[in-house]
PDB file of C-alpha atoms and ligand atoms in Angstrom:
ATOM      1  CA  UNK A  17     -32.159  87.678 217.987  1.00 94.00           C
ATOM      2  CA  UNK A  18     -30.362  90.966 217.685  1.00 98.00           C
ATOM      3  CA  UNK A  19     -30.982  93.555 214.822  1.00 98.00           C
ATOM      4  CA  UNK A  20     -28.125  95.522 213.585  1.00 98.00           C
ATOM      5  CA  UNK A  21     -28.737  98.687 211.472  1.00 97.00           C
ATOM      6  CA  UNK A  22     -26.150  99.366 208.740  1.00 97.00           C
ATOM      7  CA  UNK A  23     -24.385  98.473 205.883  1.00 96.00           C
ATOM      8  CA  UNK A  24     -20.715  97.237 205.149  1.00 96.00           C
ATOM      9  CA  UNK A  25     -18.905 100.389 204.279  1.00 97.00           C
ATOM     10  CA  UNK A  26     -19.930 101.478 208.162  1.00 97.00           C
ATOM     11  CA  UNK A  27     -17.020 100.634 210.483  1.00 98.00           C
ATOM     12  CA  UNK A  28     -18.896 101.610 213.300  1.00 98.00           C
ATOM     13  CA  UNK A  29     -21.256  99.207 211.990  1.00 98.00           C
ATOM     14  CA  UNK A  30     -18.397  96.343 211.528  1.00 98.00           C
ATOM     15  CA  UNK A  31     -17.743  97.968 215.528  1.00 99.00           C
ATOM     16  CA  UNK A  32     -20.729  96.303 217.055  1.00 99.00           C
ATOM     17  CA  UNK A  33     -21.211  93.282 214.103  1.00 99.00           C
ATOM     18  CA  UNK A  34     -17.415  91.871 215.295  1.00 98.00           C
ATOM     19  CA  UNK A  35     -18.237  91.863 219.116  1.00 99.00           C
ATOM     20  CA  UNK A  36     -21.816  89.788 218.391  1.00 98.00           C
ATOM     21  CA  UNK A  37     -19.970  87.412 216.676  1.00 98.00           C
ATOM     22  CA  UNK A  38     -17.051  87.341 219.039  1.00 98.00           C
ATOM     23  CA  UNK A  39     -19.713  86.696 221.725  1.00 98.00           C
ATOM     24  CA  UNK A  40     -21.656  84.166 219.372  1.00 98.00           C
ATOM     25  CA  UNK A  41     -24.972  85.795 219.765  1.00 98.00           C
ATOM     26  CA  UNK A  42     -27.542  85.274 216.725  1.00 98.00           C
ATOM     27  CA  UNK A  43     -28.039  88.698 214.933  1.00 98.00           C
ATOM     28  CA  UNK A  44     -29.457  89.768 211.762  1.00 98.00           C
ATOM     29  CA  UNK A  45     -28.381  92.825 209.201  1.00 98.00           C
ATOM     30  CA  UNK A  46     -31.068  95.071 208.149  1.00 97.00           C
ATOM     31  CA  UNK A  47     -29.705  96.742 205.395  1.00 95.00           C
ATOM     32  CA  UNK A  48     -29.260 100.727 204.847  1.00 92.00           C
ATOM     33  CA  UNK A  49     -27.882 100.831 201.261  1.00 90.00           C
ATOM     34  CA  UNK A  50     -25.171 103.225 200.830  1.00 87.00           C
ATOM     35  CA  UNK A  51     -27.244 105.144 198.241  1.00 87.00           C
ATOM     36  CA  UNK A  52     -30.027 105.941 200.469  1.00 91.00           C
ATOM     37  CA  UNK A  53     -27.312 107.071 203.348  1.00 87.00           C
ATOM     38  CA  UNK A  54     -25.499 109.108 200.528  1.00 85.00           C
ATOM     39  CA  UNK A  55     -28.776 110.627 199.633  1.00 89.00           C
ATOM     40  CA  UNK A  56     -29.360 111.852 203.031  1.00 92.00           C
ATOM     41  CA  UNK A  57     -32.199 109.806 203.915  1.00 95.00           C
ATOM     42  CA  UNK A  58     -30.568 109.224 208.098  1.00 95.00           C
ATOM     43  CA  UNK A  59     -31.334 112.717 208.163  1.00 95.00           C
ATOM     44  CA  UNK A  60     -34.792 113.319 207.438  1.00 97.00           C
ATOM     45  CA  UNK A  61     -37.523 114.072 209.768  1.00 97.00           C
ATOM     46  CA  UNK A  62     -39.215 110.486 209.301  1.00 96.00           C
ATOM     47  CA  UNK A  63     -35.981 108.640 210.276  1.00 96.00           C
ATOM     48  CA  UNK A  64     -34.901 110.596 213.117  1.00 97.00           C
ATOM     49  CA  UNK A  65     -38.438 110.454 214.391  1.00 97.00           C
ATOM     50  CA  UNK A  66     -38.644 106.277 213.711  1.00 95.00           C
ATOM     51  CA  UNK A  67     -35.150 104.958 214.198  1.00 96.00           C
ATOM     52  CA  UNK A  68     -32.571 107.331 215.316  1.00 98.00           C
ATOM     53  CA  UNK A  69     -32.951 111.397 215.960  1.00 97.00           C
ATOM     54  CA  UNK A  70     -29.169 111.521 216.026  1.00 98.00           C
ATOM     55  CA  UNK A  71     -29.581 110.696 211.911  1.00 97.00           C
ATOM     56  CA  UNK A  72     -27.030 107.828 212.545  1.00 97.00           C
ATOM     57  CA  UNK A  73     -26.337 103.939 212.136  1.00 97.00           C
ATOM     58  CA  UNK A  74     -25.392 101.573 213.925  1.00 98.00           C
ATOM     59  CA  UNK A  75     -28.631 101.129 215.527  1.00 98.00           C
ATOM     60  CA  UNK A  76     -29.336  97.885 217.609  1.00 98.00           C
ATOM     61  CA  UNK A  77     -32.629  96.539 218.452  1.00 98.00           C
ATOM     62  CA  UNK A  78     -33.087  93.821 221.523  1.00 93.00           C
ATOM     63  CA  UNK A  79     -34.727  93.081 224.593  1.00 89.00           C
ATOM     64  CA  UNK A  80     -37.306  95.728 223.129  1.00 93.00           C
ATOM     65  CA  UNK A  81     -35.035  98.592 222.752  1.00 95.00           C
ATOM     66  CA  UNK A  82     -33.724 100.448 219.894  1.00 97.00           C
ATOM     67  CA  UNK A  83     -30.113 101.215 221.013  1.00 98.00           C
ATOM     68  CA  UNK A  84     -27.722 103.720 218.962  1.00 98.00           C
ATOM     69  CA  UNK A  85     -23.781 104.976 219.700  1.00 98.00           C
ATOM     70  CA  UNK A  86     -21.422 102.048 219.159  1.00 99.00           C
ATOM     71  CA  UNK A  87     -19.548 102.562 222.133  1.00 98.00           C
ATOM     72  CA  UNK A  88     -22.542 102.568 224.505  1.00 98.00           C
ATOM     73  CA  UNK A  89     -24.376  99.031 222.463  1.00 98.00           C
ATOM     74  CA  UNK A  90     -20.726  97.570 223.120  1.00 98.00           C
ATOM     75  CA  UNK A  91     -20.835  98.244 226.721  1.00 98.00           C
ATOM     76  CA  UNK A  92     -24.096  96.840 226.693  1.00 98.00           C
ATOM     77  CA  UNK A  93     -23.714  94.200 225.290  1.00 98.00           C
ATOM     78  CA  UNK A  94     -20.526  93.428 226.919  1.00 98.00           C
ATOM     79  CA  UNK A  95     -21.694  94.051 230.276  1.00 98.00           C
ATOM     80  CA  UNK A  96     -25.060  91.339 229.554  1.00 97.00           C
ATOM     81  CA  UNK A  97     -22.679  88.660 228.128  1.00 98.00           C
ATOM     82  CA  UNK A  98     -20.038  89.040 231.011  1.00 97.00           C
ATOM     83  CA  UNK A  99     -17.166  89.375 228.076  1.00 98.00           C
ATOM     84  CA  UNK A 100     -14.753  91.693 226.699  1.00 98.00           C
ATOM     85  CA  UNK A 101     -15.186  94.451 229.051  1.00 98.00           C
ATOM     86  CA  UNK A 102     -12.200  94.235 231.385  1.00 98.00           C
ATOM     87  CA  UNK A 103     -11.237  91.777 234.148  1.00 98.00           C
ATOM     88  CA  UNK A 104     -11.072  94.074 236.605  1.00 98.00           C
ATOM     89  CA  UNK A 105     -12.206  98.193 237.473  1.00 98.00           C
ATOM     90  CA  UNK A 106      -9.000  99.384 236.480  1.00 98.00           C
ATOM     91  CA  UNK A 107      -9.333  97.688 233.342  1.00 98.00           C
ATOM     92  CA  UNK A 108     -12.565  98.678 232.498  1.00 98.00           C
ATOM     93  CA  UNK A 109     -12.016 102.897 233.780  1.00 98.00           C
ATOM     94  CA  UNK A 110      -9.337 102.027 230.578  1.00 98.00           C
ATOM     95  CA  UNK A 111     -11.735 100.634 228.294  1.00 98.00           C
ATOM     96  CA  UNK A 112     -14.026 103.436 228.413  1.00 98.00           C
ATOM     97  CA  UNK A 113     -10.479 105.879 228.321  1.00 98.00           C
ATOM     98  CA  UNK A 114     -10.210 104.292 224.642  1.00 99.00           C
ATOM     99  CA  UNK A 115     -13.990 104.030 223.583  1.00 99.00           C
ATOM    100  CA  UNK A 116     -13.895 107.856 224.505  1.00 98.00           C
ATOM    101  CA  UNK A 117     -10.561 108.669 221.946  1.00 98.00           C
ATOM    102  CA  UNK A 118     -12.020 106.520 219.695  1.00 99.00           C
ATOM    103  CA  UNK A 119     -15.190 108.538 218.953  1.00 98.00           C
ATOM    104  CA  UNK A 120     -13.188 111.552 219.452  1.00 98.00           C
ATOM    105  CA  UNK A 121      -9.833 111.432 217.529  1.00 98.00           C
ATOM    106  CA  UNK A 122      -8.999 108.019 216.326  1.00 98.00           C
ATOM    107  CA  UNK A 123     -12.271 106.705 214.257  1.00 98.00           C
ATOM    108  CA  UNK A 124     -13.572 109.990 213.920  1.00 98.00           C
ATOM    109  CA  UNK A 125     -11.288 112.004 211.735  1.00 98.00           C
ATOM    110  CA  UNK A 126     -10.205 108.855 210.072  1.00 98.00           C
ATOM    111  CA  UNK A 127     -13.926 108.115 208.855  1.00 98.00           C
ATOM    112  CA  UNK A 128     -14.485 111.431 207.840  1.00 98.00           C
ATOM    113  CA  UNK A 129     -11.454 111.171 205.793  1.00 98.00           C
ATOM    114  CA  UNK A 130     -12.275 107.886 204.184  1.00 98.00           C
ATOM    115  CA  UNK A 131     -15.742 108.985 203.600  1.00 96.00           C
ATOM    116  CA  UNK A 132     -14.683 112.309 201.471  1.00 97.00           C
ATOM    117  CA  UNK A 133     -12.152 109.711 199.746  1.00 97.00           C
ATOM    118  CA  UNK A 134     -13.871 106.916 198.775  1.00 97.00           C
ATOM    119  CA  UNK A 135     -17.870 108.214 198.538  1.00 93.00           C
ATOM    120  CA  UNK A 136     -18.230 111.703 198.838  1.00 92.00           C
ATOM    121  CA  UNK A 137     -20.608 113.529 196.269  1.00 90.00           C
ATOM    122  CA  UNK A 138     -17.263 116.005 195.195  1.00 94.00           C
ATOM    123  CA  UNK A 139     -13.758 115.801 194.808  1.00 97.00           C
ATOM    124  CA  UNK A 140     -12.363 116.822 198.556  1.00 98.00           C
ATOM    125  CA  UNK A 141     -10.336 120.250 198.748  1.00 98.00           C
ATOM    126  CA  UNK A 142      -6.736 119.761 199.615  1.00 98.00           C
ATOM    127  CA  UNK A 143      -6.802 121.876 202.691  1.00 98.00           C
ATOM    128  CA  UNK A 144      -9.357 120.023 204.235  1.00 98.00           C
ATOM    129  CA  UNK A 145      -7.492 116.421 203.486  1.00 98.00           C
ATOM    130  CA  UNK A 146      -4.440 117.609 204.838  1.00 98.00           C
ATOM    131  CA  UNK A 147      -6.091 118.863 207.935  1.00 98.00           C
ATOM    132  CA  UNK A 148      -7.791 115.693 208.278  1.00 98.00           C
ATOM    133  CA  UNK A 149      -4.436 113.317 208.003  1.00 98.00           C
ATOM    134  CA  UNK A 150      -2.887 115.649 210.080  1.00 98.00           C
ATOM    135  CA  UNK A 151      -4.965 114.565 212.970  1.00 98.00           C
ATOM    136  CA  UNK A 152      -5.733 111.127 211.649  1.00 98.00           C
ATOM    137  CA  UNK A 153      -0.765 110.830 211.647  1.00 98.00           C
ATOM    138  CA  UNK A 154      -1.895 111.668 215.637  1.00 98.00           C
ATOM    139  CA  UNK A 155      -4.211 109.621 216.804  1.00 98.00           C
ATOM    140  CA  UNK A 156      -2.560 106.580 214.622  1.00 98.00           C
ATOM    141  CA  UNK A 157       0.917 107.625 216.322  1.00 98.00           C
ATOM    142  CA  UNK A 158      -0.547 107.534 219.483  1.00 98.00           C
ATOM    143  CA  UNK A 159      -2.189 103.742 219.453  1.00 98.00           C
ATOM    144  CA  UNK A 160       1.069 102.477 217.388  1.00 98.00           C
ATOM    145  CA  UNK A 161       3.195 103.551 220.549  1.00 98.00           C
ATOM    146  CA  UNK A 162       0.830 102.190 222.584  1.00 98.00           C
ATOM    147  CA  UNK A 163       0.511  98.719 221.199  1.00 98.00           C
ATOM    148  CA  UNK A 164       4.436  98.378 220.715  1.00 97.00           C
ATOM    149  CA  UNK A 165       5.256  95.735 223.408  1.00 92.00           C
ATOM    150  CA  UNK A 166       1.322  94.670 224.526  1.00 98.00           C
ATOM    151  CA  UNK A 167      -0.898  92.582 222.782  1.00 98.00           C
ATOM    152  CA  UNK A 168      -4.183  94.603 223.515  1.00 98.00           C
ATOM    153  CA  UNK A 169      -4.869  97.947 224.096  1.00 99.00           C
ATOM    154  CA  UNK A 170      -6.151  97.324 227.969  1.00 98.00           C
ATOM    155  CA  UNK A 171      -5.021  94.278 229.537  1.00 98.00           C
ATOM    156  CA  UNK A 172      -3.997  90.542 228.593  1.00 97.00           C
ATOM    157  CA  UNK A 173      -6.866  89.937 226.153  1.00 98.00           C
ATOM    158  CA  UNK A 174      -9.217  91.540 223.975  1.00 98.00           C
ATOM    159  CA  UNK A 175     -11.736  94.015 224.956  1.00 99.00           C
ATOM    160  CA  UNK A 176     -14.947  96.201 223.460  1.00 99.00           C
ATOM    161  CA  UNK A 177     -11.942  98.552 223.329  1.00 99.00           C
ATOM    162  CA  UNK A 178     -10.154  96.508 220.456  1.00 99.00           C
ATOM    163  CA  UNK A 179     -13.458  96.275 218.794  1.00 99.00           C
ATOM    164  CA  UNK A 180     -14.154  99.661 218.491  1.00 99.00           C
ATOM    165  CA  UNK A 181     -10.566 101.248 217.647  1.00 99.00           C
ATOM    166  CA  UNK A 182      -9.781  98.409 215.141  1.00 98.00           C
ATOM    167  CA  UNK A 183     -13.366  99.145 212.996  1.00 98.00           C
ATOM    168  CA  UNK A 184     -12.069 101.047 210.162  1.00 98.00           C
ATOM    169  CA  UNK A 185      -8.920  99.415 210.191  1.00 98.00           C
ATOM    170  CA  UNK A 186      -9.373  96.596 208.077  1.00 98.00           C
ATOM    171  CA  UNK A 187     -11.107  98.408 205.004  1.00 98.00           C
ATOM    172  CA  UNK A 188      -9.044  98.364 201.655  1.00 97.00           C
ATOM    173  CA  UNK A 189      -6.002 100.959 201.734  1.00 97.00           C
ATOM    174  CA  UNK A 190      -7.204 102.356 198.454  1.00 97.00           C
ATOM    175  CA  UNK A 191     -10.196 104.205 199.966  1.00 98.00           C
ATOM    176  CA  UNK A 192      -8.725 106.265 202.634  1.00 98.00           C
ATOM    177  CA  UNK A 193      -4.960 106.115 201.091  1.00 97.00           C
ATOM    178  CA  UNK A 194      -3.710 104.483 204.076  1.00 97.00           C
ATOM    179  CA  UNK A 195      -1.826 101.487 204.854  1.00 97.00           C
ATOM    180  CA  UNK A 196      -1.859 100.559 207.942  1.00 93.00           C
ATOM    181  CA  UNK A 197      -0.847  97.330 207.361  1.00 88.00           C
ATOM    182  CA  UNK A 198       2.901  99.061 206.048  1.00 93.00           C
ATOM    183  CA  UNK A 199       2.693 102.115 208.072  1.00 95.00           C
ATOM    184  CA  UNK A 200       1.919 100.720 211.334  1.00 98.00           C
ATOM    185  CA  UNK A 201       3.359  97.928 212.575  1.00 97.00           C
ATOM    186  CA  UNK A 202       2.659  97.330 216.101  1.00 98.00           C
ATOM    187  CA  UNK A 203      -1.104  97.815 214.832  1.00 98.00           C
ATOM    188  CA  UNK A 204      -0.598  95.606 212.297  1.00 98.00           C
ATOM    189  CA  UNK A 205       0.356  92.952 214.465  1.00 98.00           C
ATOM    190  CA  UNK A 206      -2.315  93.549 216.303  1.00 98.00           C
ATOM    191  CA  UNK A 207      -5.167  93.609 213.663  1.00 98.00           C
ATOM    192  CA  UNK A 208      -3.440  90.581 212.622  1.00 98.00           C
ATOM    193  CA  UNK A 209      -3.967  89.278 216.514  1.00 98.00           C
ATOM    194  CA  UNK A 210      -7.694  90.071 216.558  1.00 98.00           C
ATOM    195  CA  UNK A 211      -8.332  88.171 213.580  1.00 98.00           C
ATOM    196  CA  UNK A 212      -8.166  84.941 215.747  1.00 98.00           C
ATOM    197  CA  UNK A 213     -11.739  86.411 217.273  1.00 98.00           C
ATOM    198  CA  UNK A 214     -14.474  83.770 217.362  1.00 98.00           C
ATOM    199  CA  UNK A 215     -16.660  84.958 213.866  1.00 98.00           C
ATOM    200  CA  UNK A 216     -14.512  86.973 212.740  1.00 98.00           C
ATOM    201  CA  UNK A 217     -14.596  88.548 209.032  1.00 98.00           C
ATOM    202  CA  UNK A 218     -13.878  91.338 206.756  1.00 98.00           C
ATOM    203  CA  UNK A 219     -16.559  93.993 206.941  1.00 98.00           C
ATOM    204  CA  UNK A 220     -17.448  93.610 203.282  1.00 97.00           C
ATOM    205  CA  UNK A 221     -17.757  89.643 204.255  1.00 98.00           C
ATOM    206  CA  UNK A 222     -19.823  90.597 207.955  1.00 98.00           C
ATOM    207  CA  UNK A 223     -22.378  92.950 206.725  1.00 98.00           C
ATOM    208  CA  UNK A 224     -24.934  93.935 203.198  1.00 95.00           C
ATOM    209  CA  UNK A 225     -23.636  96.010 200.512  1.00 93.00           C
ATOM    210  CA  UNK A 226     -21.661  95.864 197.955  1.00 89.00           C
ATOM    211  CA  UNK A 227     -17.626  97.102 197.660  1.00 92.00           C
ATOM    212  CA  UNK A 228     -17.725 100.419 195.623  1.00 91.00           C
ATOM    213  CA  UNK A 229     -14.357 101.581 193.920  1.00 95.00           C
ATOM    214  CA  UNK A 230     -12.900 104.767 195.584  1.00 96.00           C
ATOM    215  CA  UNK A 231     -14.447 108.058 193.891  1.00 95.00           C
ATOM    216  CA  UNK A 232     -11.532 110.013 194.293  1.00 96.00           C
TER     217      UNK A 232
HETATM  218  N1  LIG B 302     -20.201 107.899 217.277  1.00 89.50           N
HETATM  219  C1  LIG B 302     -21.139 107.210 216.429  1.00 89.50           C
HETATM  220  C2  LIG B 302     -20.837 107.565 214.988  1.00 89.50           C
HETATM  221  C3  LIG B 302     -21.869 106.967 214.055  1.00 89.50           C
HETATM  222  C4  LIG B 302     -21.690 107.471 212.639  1.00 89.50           C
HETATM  223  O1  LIG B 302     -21.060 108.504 212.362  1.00 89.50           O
HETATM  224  N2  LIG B 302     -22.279 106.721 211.724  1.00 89.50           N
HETATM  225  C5  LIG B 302     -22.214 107.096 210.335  1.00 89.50           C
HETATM  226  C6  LIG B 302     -22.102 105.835 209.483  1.00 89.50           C
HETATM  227  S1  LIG B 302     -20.640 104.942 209.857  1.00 89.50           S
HETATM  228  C7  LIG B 302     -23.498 107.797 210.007  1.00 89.50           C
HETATM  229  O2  LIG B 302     -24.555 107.220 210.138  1.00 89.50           O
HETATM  230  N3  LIG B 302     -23.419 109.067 209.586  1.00 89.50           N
HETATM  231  C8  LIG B 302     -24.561 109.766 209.153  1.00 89.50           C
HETATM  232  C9  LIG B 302     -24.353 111.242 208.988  1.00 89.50           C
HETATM  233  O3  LIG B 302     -23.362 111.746 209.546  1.00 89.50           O
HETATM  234  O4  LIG B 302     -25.188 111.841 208.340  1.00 89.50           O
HETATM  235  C10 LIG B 302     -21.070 105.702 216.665  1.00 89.50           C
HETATM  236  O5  LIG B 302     -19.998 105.225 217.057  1.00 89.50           O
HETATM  237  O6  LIG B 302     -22.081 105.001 216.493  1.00 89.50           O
END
């Protein structure tokens, strides 16, 4: 039985929640509420030293490890279960190509703009939003021209590489302030695509916590 550290506002969370139940594996939540994270508690010296010294979730516990980085428990996990890593070694040199501008430009700036958005403790400055879209308008323009005309971002079917690009795609427009589903439409039809996934859900349906309204 698999353990999966997090809570429901976490896309990277939702990341490695959608490929367990894609590859029907029994898992458990254990649940970080959102207070405790906005309070800081992933960072102090206790839970770095017990669960995570990187001060993050998701964190996955099997086979007697305590794993952390979604992009390295997918390609675990893929790799054990034979599924969703690639078909071939072309395919899966592109897989890790997209788990790598995932956690770099795509998720990344896109979280950290949803998280000043929707939870963060003060109203964000201007500058720093406008910095942030700018590179989120990149990264988005880049997988929207890449997904016009293919079904999947590597290959004929879906991969960890769906799983972790699409994992903060399917939160409510109203906390980041986009719309992907409007703005993006080769994405959309994608997200739409991925839906079909064995398990699938919304992340406030797949993991603990409650939906908070936007702060800002
Ligand atoms: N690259 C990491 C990012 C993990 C991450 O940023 N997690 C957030 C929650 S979604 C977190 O725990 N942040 C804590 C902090 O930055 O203090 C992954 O994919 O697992």
């Amino acid at each position: 039985m698999y353990r999966l550290h997090g809570f429901s506002q976490s896309g990277n969370t939702y990341k490695v929640a959608l490929l367990l139940q894609a590859l029907e594996q029994p898992w458990v939540a254990v649940h970080m509420p959102i207070s405790d994270f906005a309070a800081g508690l992933q960072r102090s010296d206790e839970w770095r030293q017990d669960l995570n010294a990187m001060g993050e979730v998701p964190i996955l516990e099997a086979d007697g490890k305590r794993m952390t980085q979604s992009a390295a428990i997918m390609l675990y996990l893929s790799d054990k279960h034979g599924d969703f890593s690639g078909k071939n070694e072309d395919e899966r040199q592109e897989v890790l190509r997209w788990l790598f501008f995932d956690n770099h430009k795509f998720t990344s700036y896109f979280a950290t703009l949803r998280f000043m958005k929707a939870f963060g403790p003060t109203e964000p400055q201007p500058d720093v939003m406008k910095f942030l879209r700018g590179r989120v308008d990149n990264a988005y323009g880049i997988v929207e021209k890449h997904l016009a005309g293919r079904e999947y971002i590597v290959g004929g079917a879906p991969t960890i590489a769906d799983l972790s690009l699409c994992g903060y795609l399917y939160f409510p427009p109203e906390e980041s302030g986009y719309d992907v589903a409007k703005q993006y439409p080769a994405m959309a039809a994608w997200l739409q695509r991925l839906r079909n996934l064995p398990g699938w859900k919304l992340p406030y349906d797949l993991l603990p916590g409650e939906k908070i309204a936007p702060r800002w």
